[in-house]
Amino acid sequence: MSAPRLFVAGATGYTGRSLVEVACARGIEVVAHVRPDSARLDQWRARFEGLGATVDASPWTTEAITTTLAQHQPTHVFGLLGTTRARAGQGLGSAVPETYEAVDYGLTAMLIDAAVPLTPAPRFVYLSAAGVTPTTRNAYLAARARVEAKLAASALDYVIARPGLITGDDRDEARTGERVGAVVMQGLSALGKVAGFGRALHRRYATMTGAQLAAGLLTCTLQSDGDEPECRGRVLTLEAGTLHDAAT
Ligand SMILES: NC(=O)c1ccc[n+]([C@@H]2O[C@H](COP(=O)([O-])OP(=O)(O)OC[C@H]3O[C@@H](n4cnc5c(N)ncnc54)[C@H](OP(=O)(O)O)[C@@H]3O)[C@@H](O)[C@H]2O)c1
């Protein structure tokens, strides 16, 4: 396989910015996507280009995203996007409505559709969440379940990561409150039914920092020796503070 070239959608997020940093530090080629209507576009450009990444500010339209993926020919596409209800009232200026349907599902689905026609096909790495099931009634988790189903129905080689809470001293907790609530409540519900509740809860829903998650994602989805295992359908969950293949 050729040298990795990552296309990171959601590069400005807590996880995304760490992924760009960790990958650049490892000498991996990175294209960091920043929405063109970001009030901080110039700051993100300076930060990411300073790390050695290329910044892509294509608008979130099917035509533009399809064109830019065809131009960059990434080996790996990372979908690290997500909104919160709190963002809707923050006047962040995105052309895309701050809803789970439009962002969490809609933009990720657009990215998947843009990746499918590429030759060679890239590996798609999707940041889902702990607690996702096909039948969940939680809107946040349901959007993730739909993305996972879309990936499974696609021809792409893909990896799904379902971490618990992603947090650390370096993040704005207010924006993540509802995600934390969704993940924890789903986890309590699921794990309350099994023995060893406390220990299992700790292992699967322990927090990770963005940097820990980014390093784990890279390790699980890139092999430095060029001998990559078959990844199609691989699902990673958090166990004892690191990402592991989910038990089937
Ligand atoms: N945080 C957690 O505990 C947790 C746990 C499990 C899974 N997850 C999932 O993992 C993913 C990344 O999480 P995170 O905490 O790193 O996210 P985050 O810091 O909130 O970043 C979200 C990203 O999505 C982009 N985005 C949001 N609304 C947008 C819109 N309307 N138009 C265009 N881009 C938009 C943001 O772009 P701008 O910066 O330009 O606004 C940013 O790059 C999300 O899908 C999240 O749900 C999170």
Short mmCIF file of C-alpha atoms and ligand atoms in Angstrom, two decimals:
data_model
loop_
_atom_site.label_atom_id
_atom_site.label_comp_id
_atom_site.label_asym_id
_atom_site.label_seq_id
_atom_site.Cartn_x
_atom_site.Cartn_y
_atom_site.Cartn_z
CA MET A 1 0.00 0.00 0.00
CA SER A 2 1.19 3.53 -0.75
CA ALA A 3 2.24 5.92 2.01
CA PRO A 4 -0.77 7.00 4.05
CA ARG A 5 -2.49 10.26 3.24
CA LEU A 6 -5.27 11.16 5.68
CA PHE A 7 -8.28 13.33 4.95
CA VAL A 8 -9.63 14.51 8.31
CA ALA A 9 -13.21 15.83 8.41
CA GLY A 10 -13.89 17.41 11.79
CA ALA A 11 -10.23 18.42 12.08
CA THR A 12 -11.13 21.41 14.24
CA GLY A 13 -12.88 19.27 16.86
CA TYR A 14 -11.37 18.01 20.09
CA THR A 15 -10.51 14.63 18.59
CA GLY A 16 -9.76 15.92 15.10
CA ARG A 17 -7.17 18.48 16.11
CA SER A 18 -5.34 15.83 18.15
CA LEU A 19 -5.42 13.44 15.23
CA VAL A 20 -3.86 16.08 12.97
CA GLU A 21 -1.16 16.76 15.56
CA VAL A 22 -0.35 13.12 16.25
CA ALA A 23 -0.31 12.17 12.56
CA CYS A 24 1.86 15.14 11.57
CA ALA A 25 4.25 14.33 14.42
CA ARG A 26 4.56 10.81 12.97
CA GLY A 27 5.41 12.27 9.55
CA ILE A 28 2.11 11.20 8.00
CA GLU A 29 0.64 13.33 5.21
CA VAL A 30 -2.57 15.00 6.42
CA VAL A 31 -5.28 17.02 4.72
CA ALA A 32 -7.22 18.84 7.47
CA HIS A 33 -10.69 19.93 6.44
CA VAL A 34 -12.01 23.19 7.91
CA ARG A 35 -15.44 24.51 6.95
CA PRO A 36 -15.06 27.72 4.88
CA ASP A 37 -17.54 29.59 7.09
CA SER A 38 -15.54 28.96 10.27
CA ALA A 39 -14.89 32.23 12.10
CA ARG A 40 -11.50 30.78 12.98
CA LEU A 41 -10.50 29.60 9.51
CA ASP A 42 -7.31 31.70 9.44
CA GLN A 43 -6.27 30.49 12.91
CA TRP A 44 -6.89 26.86 12.03
CA ARG A 45 -4.99 27.28 8.76
CA ALA A 46 -1.99 28.75 10.55
CA ARG A 47 -2.08 26.04 13.23
CA PHE A 48 -2.45 23.09 10.90
CA GLU A 49 -0.05 24.35 8.24
CA GLY A 50 2.43 25.01 11.04
CA LEU A 51 2.22 21.30 11.86
CA GLY A 52 2.87 20.41 8.23
CA ALA A 53 -0.71 19.57 7.21
CA THR A 54 -2.53 20.78 4.10
CA VAL A 55 -5.72 22.71 4.85
CA ASP A 56 -8.79 22.14 2.70
CA ALA A 57 -11.72 24.55 3.13
CA SER A 58 -14.15 23.09 0.64
CA PRO A 59 -17.80 23.80 1.40
CA TRP A 60 -20.05 21.00 2.62
CA THR A 61 -21.78 20.28 -0.67
CA THR A 62 -21.84 16.91 -2.41
CA GLU A 63 -20.10 18.31 -5.47
CA ALA A 64 -17.33 20.11 -3.56
CA ILE A 65 -16.57 17.25 -1.15
CA THR A 66 -16.58 14.69 -3.98
CA THR A 67 -14.24 16.88 -6.02
CA THR A 68 -11.83 17.51 -3.16
CA LEU A 69 -11.55 13.82 -2.21
CA ALA A 70 -10.89 13.00 -5.87
CA GLN A 71 -8.13 15.61 -5.91
CA HIS A 72 -6.44 14.57 -2.67
CA GLN A 73 -6.81 10.79 -3.22
CA PRO A 74 -6.57 9.96 0.50
CA THR A 75 -5.74 6.44 1.65
CA HIS A 76 -7.79 7.05 4.81
CA VAL A 77 -10.81 9.28 5.36
CA PHE A 78 -11.64 10.16 8.97
CA GLY A 79 -15.21 11.15 9.87
CA LEU A 80 -14.95 12.96 13.21
CA LEU A 81 -17.96 15.26 12.92
CA GLY A 82 -20.70 15.91 15.38
CA THR A 83 -22.86 18.67 16.74
CA THR A 84 -24.68 19.31 20.02
CA ARG A 85 -27.96 21.02 20.74
CA ALA A 86 -25.96 23.68 22.59
CA ARG A 87 -24.16 24.64 19.39
CA ALA A 88 -27.43 25.74 17.79
CA GLY A 89 -27.63 28.74 20.06
CA GLN A 90 -24.00 29.71 19.80
CA GLY A 91 -24.09 31.48 16.43
CA LEU A 92 -21.23 29.48 14.98
CA GLY A 93 -22.16 30.55 11.47
CA SER A 94 -22.18 27.19 9.72
CA ALA A 95 -24.26 26.90 6.56
CA VAL A 96 -25.23 23.44 7.84
CA PRO A 97 -27.95 23.38 10.54
CA GLU A 98 -26.73 22.22 13.96
CA THR A 99 -28.80 19.06 14.10
CA TYR A 100 -27.80 15.41 14.46
CA GLU A 101 -29.61 14.74 11.18
CA ALA A 102 -27.73 17.40 9.21
CA VAL A 103 -24.28 17.11 10.78
CA ASP A 104 -23.75 13.78 12.54
CA TYR A 105 -25.59 11.79 9.88
CA GLY A 106 -25.81 14.13 6.87
CA LEU A 107 -22.22 15.34 6.58
CA THR A 108 -20.75 11.93 7.41
CA ALA A 109 -23.02 10.29 4.83
CA MET A 110 -21.88 12.88 2.27
CA LEU A 111 -18.27 12.03 3.09
CA ILE A 112 -18.92 8.28 2.70
CA ASP A 113 -20.63 8.83 -0.67
CA ALA A 114 -17.67 10.93 -1.81
CA ALA A 115 -15.19 8.24 -0.73
CA VAL A 116 -16.92 5.30 -2.44
CA PRO A 117 -15.97 6.11 -6.06
CA LEU A 118 -12.27 6.66 -5.32
CA THR A 119 -9.74 4.27 -6.85
CA PRO A 120 -8.01 2.85 -4.96
CA ALA A 121 -10.73 2.97 -2.35
CA PRO A 122 -9.70 4.62 0.92
CA ARG A 123 -10.30 3.12 4.32
CA PHE A 124 -13.05 5.04 6.15
CA VAL A 125 -12.50 5.59 9.87
CA TYR A 126 -15.65 6.60 11.68
CA LEU A 127 -15.81 7.95 15.21
CA SER A 128 -19.07 6.60 16.56
CA ALA A 129 -19.88 6.29 20.26
CA ALA A 130 -20.23 3.70 22.99
CA GLY A 131 -23.81 2.58 23.42
CA VAL A 132 -24.77 2.59 19.72
CA THR A 133 -27.22 -0.16 18.82
CA PRO A 134 -29.48 -0.47 15.76
CA THR A 135 -32.56 -0.05 17.95
CA THR A 136 -31.50 2.82 20.19
CA ARG A 137 -34.17 5.47 20.76
CA ASN A 138 -31.67 8.17 21.68
CA ALA A 139 -31.43 10.66 18.78
CA TYR A 140 -27.70 11.20 19.15
CA LEU A 141 -26.94 7.47 19.17
CA ALA A 142 -29.51 6.77 16.45
CA ALA A 143 -27.71 9.11 14.04
CA ARG A 144 -24.55 7.10 14.68
CA ALA A 145 -26.36 3.81 14.16
CA ARG A 146 -27.52 5.03 10.74
CA VAL A 147 -23.97 6.00 9.74
CA GLU A 148 -22.69 2.60 10.87
CA ALA A 149 -25.40 0.89 8.79
CA LYS A 150 -24.51 3.00 5.77
CA LEU A 151 -20.85 2.01 6.08
CA ALA A 152 -21.76 -1.65 6.42
CA ALA A 153 -23.85 -1.43 3.26
CA SER A 154 -21.07 0.32 1.33
CA ALA A 155 -18.19 -1.34 -0.49
CA LEU A 156 -15.66 0.53 1.62
CA ASP A 157 -13.06 -0.92 3.94
CA TYR A 158 -13.95 0.71 7.22
CA VAL A 159 -13.19 0.93 10.91
CA ILE A 160 -15.71 2.09 13.49
CA ALA A 161 -14.51 3.31 16.88
CA ARG A 162 -17.01 3.43 19.73
CA PRO A 163 -15.23 5.19 22.56
CA GLY A 164 -16.90 6.29 25.76
CA LEU A 165 -16.25 9.81 26.92
CA ILE A 166 -13.62 11.88 25.16
CA THR A 167 -12.50 14.58 27.49
CA GLY A 168 -9.60 16.16 29.29
CA ASP A 169 -8.43 19.35 30.91
CA ASP A 170 -7.99 20.82 27.44
CA ARG A 171 -11.62 20.68 26.31
CA ASP A 172 -14.78 22.74 26.69
CA GLU A 173 -17.06 20.53 28.79
CA ALA A 174 -20.20 22.57 28.14
CA ARG A 175 -20.38 21.44 24.55
CA THR A 176 -20.07 17.77 25.40
CA GLY A 177 -22.60 17.55 28.20
CA GLU A 178 -25.37 16.00 26.15
CA ARG A 179 -23.03 13.49 24.52
CA VAL A 180 -21.76 12.49 27.92
CA GLY A 181 -25.34 12.09 29.13
CA ALA A 182 -26.35 9.99 26.15
CA VAL A 183 -23.36 7.70 26.34
CA VAL A 184 -23.51 7.26 30.08
CA MET A 185 -27.24 6.64 30.22
CA GLN A 186 -27.03 4.10 27.41
CA GLY A 187 -24.09 2.48 29.16
CA LEU A 188 -25.87 2.31 32.49
CA SER A 189 -28.88 0.80 30.84
CA ALA A 190 -26.87 -1.85 29.00
CA LEU A 191 -24.45 -2.69 31.72
CA GLY A 192 -27.03 -2.70 34.47
CA LYS A 193 -28.26 -5.96 32.98
CA VAL A 194 -25.01 -7.82 33.36
CA ALA A 195 -22.86 -9.05 36.21
CA GLY A 196 -19.68 -7.22 37.12
CA PHE A 197 -21.45 -3.94 36.47
CA GLY A 198 -18.97 -1.60 38.15
CA ARG A 199 -15.88 -3.09 36.60
CA ALA A 200 -17.41 -3.29 33.13
CA LEU A 201 -18.67 0.28 33.36
CA HIS A 202 -15.20 1.48 34.22
CA ARG A 203 -13.59 -0.41 31.34
CA ARG A 204 -16.04 0.55 28.60
CA TYR A 205 -17.01 4.06 29.63
CA ALA A 206 -13.77 5.35 31.11
CA THR A 207 -12.67 8.65 29.64
CA MET A 208 -9.94 9.17 27.08
CA THR A 209 -8.31 12.41 26.06
CA GLY A 210 -8.43 13.49 22.43
CA ALA A 211 -4.71 12.78 22.14
CA GLN A 212 -5.08 9.24 23.54
CA LEU A 213 -7.96 8.52 21.20
CA ALA A 214 -6.12 9.97 18.20
CA ALA A 215 -3.03 7.86 18.91
CA GLY A 216 -5.19 4.75 19.38
CA LEU A 217 -7.09 5.38 16.16
CA LEU A 218 -3.90 5.78 14.18
CA THR A 219 -2.38 2.64 15.62
CA CYS A 220 -5.51 0.63 14.91
CA THR A 221 -6.01 1.88 11.37
CA LEU A 222 -2.46 2.31 10.04
CA GLN A 223 0.30 -0.27 10.08
CA SER A 224 3.79 1.17 9.80
CA ASP A 225 5.23 -2.00 8.25
CA GLY A 226 2.95 -1.76 5.22
CA ASP A 227 1.32 -5.08 6.10
CA GLU A 228 -2.21 -3.94 6.85
CA PRO A 229 -4.73 -6.43 8.13
CA GLU A 230 -8.20 -6.66 6.67
CA CYS A 231 -10.13 -3.94 8.44
CA ARG A 232 -13.52 -4.09 6.79
CA GLY A 233 -16.12 -4.02 9.47
CA ARG A 234 -13.69 -3.71 12.34
CA VAL A 235 -15.38 -2.23 15.43
CA LEU A 236 -13.24 -0.83 18.21
CA THR A 237 -14.43 -0.29 21.75
CA LEU A 238 -12.74 1.15 24.77
CA GLU A 239 -11.40 -1.48 27.15
CA ALA A 240 -9.25 -0.58 30.14
CA GLY A 241 -8.39 2.79 28.67
CA THR A 242 -7.36 1.69 25.17
CA LEU A 243 -9.17 0.76 21.96
CA HIS A 244 -9.68 -2.95 21.32
CA ASP A 245 -11.63 -4.98 18.79
CA ALA A 246 -15.16 -5.37 20.05
CA ALA A 247 -16.13 -8.80 21.24
CA THR A 248 -18.36 -10.43 18.65
N1 LIG B 1 -17.02 13.99 23.19
C1 LIG B 1 -17.32 12.77 23.56
O1 LIG B 1 -17.31 12.40 24.73
C2 LIG B 1 -17.68 11.76 22.49
C3 LIG B 1 -17.82 10.42 22.85
C4 LIG B 1 -18.07 9.48 21.86
C5 LIG B 1 -18.21 9.90 20.55
N2 LIG B 1 -18.11 11.21 20.21
C6 LIG B 1 -18.27 11.61 18.81
O2 LIG B 1 -17.00 11.78 18.24
C7 LIG B 1 -17.05 12.82 17.25
C8 LIG B 1 -16.03 13.90 17.58
O3 LIG B 1 -16.21 14.31 18.90
P1 LIG B 1 -15.45 15.58 19.45
O4 LIG B 1 -15.82 15.68 20.88
O5 LIG B 1 -14.04 15.55 19.01
O6 LIG B 1 -16.24 16.74 18.62
P2 LIG B 1 -16.17 18.34 18.72
O7 LIG B 1 -14.97 18.79 19.45
O8 LIG B 1 -17.46 18.87 19.17
O9 LIG B 1 -15.96 18.71 17.15
C9 LIG B 1 -17.03 18.56 16.26
C10 LIG B 1 -16.55 18.78 14.83
O10 LIG B 1 -17.70 18.78 13.98
C11 LIG B 1 -17.73 20.00 13.24
N3 LIG B 1 -19.09 20.50 13.10
C12 LIG B 1 -20.05 20.56 14.05
N4 LIG B 1 -21.16 21.16 13.54
C13 LIG B 1 -20.87 21.47 12.25
C14 LIG B 1 -21.61 22.09 11.20
N5 LIG B 1 -22.88 22.55 11.38
N6 LIG B 1 -21.03 22.24 9.99
C15 LIG B 1 -19.77 21.79 9.78
N7 LIG B 1 -19.00 21.20 10.73
C16 LIG B 1 -19.56 21.04 11.96
C17 LIG B 1 -16.93 21.02 14.06
O11 LIG B 1 -16.49 22.04 13.19
P3 LIG B 1 -16.26 23.59 13.72
O12 LIG B 1 -15.16 23.51 14.75
O13 LIG B 1 -15.85 24.31 12.50
O14 LIG B 1 -17.53 24.08 14.29
C18 LIG B 1 -15.82 20.13 14.62
O15 LIG B 1 -14.79 19.96 13.68
C19 LIG B 1 -18.47 13.35 17.27
O16 LIG B 1 -19.19 12.65 16.29
C20 LIG B 1 -18.95 12.94 18.64
O17 LIG B 1 -20.33 12.85 18.70
C21 LIG B 1 -17.83 12.15 21.15
#
